[in-house]
Short mmCIF file of C-alpha atoms in Angstrom, two decimals:
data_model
loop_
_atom_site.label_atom_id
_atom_site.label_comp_id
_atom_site.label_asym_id
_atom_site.label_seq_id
_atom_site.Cartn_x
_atom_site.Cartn_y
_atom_site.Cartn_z
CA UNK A 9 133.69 39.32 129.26
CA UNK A 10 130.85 39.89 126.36
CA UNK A 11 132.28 42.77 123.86
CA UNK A 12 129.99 44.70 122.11
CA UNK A 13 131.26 46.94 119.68
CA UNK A 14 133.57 49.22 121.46
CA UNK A 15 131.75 48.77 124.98
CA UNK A 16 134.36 50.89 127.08
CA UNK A 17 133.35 54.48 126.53
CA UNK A 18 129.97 53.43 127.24
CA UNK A 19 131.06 51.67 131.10
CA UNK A 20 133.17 54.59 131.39
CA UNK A 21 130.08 57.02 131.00
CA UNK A 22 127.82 55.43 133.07
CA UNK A 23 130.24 54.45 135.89
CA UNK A 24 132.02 57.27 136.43
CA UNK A 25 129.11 58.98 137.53
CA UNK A 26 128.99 56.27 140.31
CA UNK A 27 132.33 56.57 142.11
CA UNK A 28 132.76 58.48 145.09
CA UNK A 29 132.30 58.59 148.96
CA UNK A 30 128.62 59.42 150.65
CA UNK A 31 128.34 60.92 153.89
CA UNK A 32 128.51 64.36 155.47
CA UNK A 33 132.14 64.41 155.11
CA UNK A 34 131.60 64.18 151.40
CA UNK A 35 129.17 66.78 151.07
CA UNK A 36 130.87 69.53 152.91
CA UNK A 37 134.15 68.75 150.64
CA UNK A 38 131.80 69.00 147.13
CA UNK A 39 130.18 71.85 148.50
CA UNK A 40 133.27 73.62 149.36
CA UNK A 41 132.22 75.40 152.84
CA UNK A 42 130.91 75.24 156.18
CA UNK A 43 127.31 73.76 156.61
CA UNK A 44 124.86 76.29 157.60
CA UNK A 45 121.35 76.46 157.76
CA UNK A 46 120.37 80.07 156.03
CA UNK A 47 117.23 81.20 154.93
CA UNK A 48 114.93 78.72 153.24
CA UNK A 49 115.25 81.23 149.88
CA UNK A 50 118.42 80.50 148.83
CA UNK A 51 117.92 76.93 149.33
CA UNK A 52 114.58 76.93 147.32
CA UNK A 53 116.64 79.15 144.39
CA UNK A 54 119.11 76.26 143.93
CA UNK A 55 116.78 73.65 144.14
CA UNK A 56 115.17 74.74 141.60
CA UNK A 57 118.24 75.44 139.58
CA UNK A 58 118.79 71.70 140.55
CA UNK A 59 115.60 70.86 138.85
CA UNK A 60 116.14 72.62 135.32
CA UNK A 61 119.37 70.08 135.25
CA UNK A 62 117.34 67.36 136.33
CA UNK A 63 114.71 67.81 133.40
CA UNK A 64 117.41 68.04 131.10
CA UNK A 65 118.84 65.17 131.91
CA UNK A 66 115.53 63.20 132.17
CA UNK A 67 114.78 64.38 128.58
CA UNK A 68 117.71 62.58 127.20
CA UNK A 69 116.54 58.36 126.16
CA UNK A 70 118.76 56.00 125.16
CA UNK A 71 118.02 54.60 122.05
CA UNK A 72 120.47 52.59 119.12
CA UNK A 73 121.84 52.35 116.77
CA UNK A 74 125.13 52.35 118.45
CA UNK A 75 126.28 55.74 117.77
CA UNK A 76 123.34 57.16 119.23
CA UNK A 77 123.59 55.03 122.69
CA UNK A 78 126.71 56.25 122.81
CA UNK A 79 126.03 60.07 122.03
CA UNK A 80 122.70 59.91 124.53
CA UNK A 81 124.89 57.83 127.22
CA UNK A 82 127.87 60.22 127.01
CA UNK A 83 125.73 63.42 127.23
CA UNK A 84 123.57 62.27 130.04
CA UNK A 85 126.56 61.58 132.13
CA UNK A 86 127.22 64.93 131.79
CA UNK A 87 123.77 66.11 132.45
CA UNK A 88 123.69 63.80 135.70
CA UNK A 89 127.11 64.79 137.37
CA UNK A 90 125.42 69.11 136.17
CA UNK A 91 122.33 67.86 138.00
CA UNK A 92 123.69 66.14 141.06
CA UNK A 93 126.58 68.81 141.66
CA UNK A 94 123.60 71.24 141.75
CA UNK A 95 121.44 68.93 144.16
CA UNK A 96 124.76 68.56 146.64
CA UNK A 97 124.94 72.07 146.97
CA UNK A 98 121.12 72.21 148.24
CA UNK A 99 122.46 69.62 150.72
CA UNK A 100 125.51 71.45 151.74
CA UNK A 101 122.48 74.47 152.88
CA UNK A 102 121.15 72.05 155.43
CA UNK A 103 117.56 73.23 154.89
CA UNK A 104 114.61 71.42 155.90
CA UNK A 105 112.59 72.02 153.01
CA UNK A 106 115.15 70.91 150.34
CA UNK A 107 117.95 69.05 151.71
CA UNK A 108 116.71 65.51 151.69
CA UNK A 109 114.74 65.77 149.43
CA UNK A 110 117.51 66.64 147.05
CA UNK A 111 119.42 63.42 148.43
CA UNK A 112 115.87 62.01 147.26
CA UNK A 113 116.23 63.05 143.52
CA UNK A 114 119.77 61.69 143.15
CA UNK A 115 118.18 58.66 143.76
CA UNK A 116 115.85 59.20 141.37
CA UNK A 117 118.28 60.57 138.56
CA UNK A 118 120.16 57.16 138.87
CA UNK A 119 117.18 55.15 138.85
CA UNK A 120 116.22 56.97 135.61
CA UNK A 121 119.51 55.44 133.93
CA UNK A 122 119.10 52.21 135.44
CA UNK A 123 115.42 51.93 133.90
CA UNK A 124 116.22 53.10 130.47
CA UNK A 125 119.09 50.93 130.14
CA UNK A 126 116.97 48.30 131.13
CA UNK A 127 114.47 49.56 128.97
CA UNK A 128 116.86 49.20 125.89
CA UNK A 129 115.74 46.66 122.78
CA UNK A 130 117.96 43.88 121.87
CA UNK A 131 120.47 44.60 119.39
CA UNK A 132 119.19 43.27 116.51
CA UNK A 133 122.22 41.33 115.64
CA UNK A 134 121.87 39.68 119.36
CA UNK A 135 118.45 38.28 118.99
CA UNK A 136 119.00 34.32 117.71
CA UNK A 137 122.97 34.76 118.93
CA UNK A 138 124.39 32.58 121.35
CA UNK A 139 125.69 35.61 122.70
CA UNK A 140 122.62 37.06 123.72
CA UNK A 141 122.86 35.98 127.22
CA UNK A 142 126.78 37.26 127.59
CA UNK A 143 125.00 40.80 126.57
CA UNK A 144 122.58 40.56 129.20
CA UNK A 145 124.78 39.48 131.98
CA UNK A 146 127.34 42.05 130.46
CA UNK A 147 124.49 44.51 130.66
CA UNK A 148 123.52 43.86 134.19
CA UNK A 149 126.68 43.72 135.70
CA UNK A 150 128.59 46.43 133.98
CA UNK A 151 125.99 49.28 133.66
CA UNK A 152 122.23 48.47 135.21
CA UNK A 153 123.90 47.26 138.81
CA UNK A 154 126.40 50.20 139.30
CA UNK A 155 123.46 52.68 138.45
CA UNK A 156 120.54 50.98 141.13
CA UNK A 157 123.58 50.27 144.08
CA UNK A 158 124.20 54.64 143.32
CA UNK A 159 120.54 54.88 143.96
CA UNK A 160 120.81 52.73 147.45
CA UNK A 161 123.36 54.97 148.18
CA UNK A 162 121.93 58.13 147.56
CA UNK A 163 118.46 56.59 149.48
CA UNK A 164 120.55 55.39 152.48
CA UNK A 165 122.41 59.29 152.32
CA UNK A 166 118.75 61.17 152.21
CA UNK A 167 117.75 58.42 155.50
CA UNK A 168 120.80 59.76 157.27
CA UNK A 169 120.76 63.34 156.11
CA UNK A 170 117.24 63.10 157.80
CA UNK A 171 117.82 62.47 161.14
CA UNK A 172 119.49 65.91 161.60
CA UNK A 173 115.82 67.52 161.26
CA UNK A 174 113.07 66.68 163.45
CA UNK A 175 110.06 63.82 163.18
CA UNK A 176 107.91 65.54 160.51
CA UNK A 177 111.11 65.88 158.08
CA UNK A 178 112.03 62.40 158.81
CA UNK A 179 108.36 60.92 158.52
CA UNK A 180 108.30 62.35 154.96
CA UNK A 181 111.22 60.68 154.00
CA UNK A 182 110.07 57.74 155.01
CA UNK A 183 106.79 58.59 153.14
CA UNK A 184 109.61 58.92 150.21
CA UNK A 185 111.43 55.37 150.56
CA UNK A 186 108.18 54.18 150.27
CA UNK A 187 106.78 55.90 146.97
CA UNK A 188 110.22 55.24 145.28
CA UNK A 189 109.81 51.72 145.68
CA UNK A 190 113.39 50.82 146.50
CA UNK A 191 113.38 49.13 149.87
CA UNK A 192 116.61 47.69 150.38
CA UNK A 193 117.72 47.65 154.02
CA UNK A 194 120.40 49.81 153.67
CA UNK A 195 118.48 52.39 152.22
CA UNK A 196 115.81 52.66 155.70
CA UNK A 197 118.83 51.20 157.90
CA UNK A 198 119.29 55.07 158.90
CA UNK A 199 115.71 55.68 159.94
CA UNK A 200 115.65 52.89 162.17
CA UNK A 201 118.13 54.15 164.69
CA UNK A 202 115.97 57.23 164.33
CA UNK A 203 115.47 58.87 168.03
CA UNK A 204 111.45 59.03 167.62
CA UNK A 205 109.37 56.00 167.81
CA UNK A 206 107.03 56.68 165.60
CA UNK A 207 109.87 56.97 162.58
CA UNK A 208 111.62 54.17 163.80
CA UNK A 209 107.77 52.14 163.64
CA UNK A 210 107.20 53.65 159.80
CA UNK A 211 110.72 52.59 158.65
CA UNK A 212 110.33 48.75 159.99
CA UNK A 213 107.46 48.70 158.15
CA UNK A 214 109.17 48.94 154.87
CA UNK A 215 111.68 46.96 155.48
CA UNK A 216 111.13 43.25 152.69
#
């Protein structure tokens, strides 16, 4: 395996964040109660507690040298796993307005660290290497994949968490597979088993 520098705290930061079941199961467990479906208020107030953690954590680049990548990577895995908590315990609320859509920006979050990591320069020392393309297969494989197959995850969790709500709900997040861009089958595989139609029609349509 490439080595650069001291590489472990770094996959240790990023996937960490990634471990970890999906599913109703897990969301009533992280959000520590019974799922109910209250007012739309509360739900609104966390979500947009939710979204001051999500800024933060969006304001945070990676960058090197290699102290730095590792101070930014560190502290935005701790602004993600803030953020996300937050999100999960919109989803836990079961409300209409905010629940898969908050599935919707822990997608997002992780496809945030998946595009600045890709987004990183070459290490100077790595540009005539021969070891340049160990770095980017170490890259790809160690931090870029785990962070895109979180976002499937959380994409293929916000299809699912859909079909508890009715056509318009799962129309938009259909509407929302589509603007994110990520189209992987397991991702819209919920919405096709979708009891209306006309969802199960929009979600074929994105699929490659």
């Amino acid at each position: 395996m490439f080595k650069f520098g001291n590489t472990l705290p770094f996959i240790i930061s990023v996937a960490f964040l990634f471990t970890g079941s999906w599913g109703h199961d897990a969301v009533a467990e992280e959000g520590g109660g019974e799922q109910v479906r209250p007012g739309e208020g509360e739900a609104e107030r966390l979500f947009e507690s939710a979204e001051q953690k999500s800024q933060a954590f969006q304001a945070v680049t990676f960058a090197f040298p290699i102290r730095t990548l590792k101070e930014r990577i560190e502290e935005k895995a701790k602004l993600y796993a803030e953020a996300r908590a937050s999100y999960r315990e919109v989803i836990d609320l079961q409300s209409e307005t905010y629940t898969v859509e908050s599935a919707f920006r822990i997608a997002e979050m992780a496809l945030d660290i998946r595009d600045q990591l890709k987004a990183l320069p070459i290490p100077p020392s790595l540009v005539t290497s021969p070891a340049l393309a160990d770095y980017r297969v170490w890259l790809d494989d160690e931090l870029i994949s785990p962070a895109q197959d979180e976002a499937v995850r959380a994409l293929a969790f916000a299809s699912e968490l859909a079909l508890s709500f009715d056509m318009a709900v799962q129309l938009r997040a259909v509407e929302r597979l589509r603007t994110i861009g990520l189209l992987e089958e397991k991702a819209i595989g919920p919405l096709l088993e979708s009891s209306y139609p006309e969802v199960r029609e929009a979600a074929s349509h994105l699929l490659p």
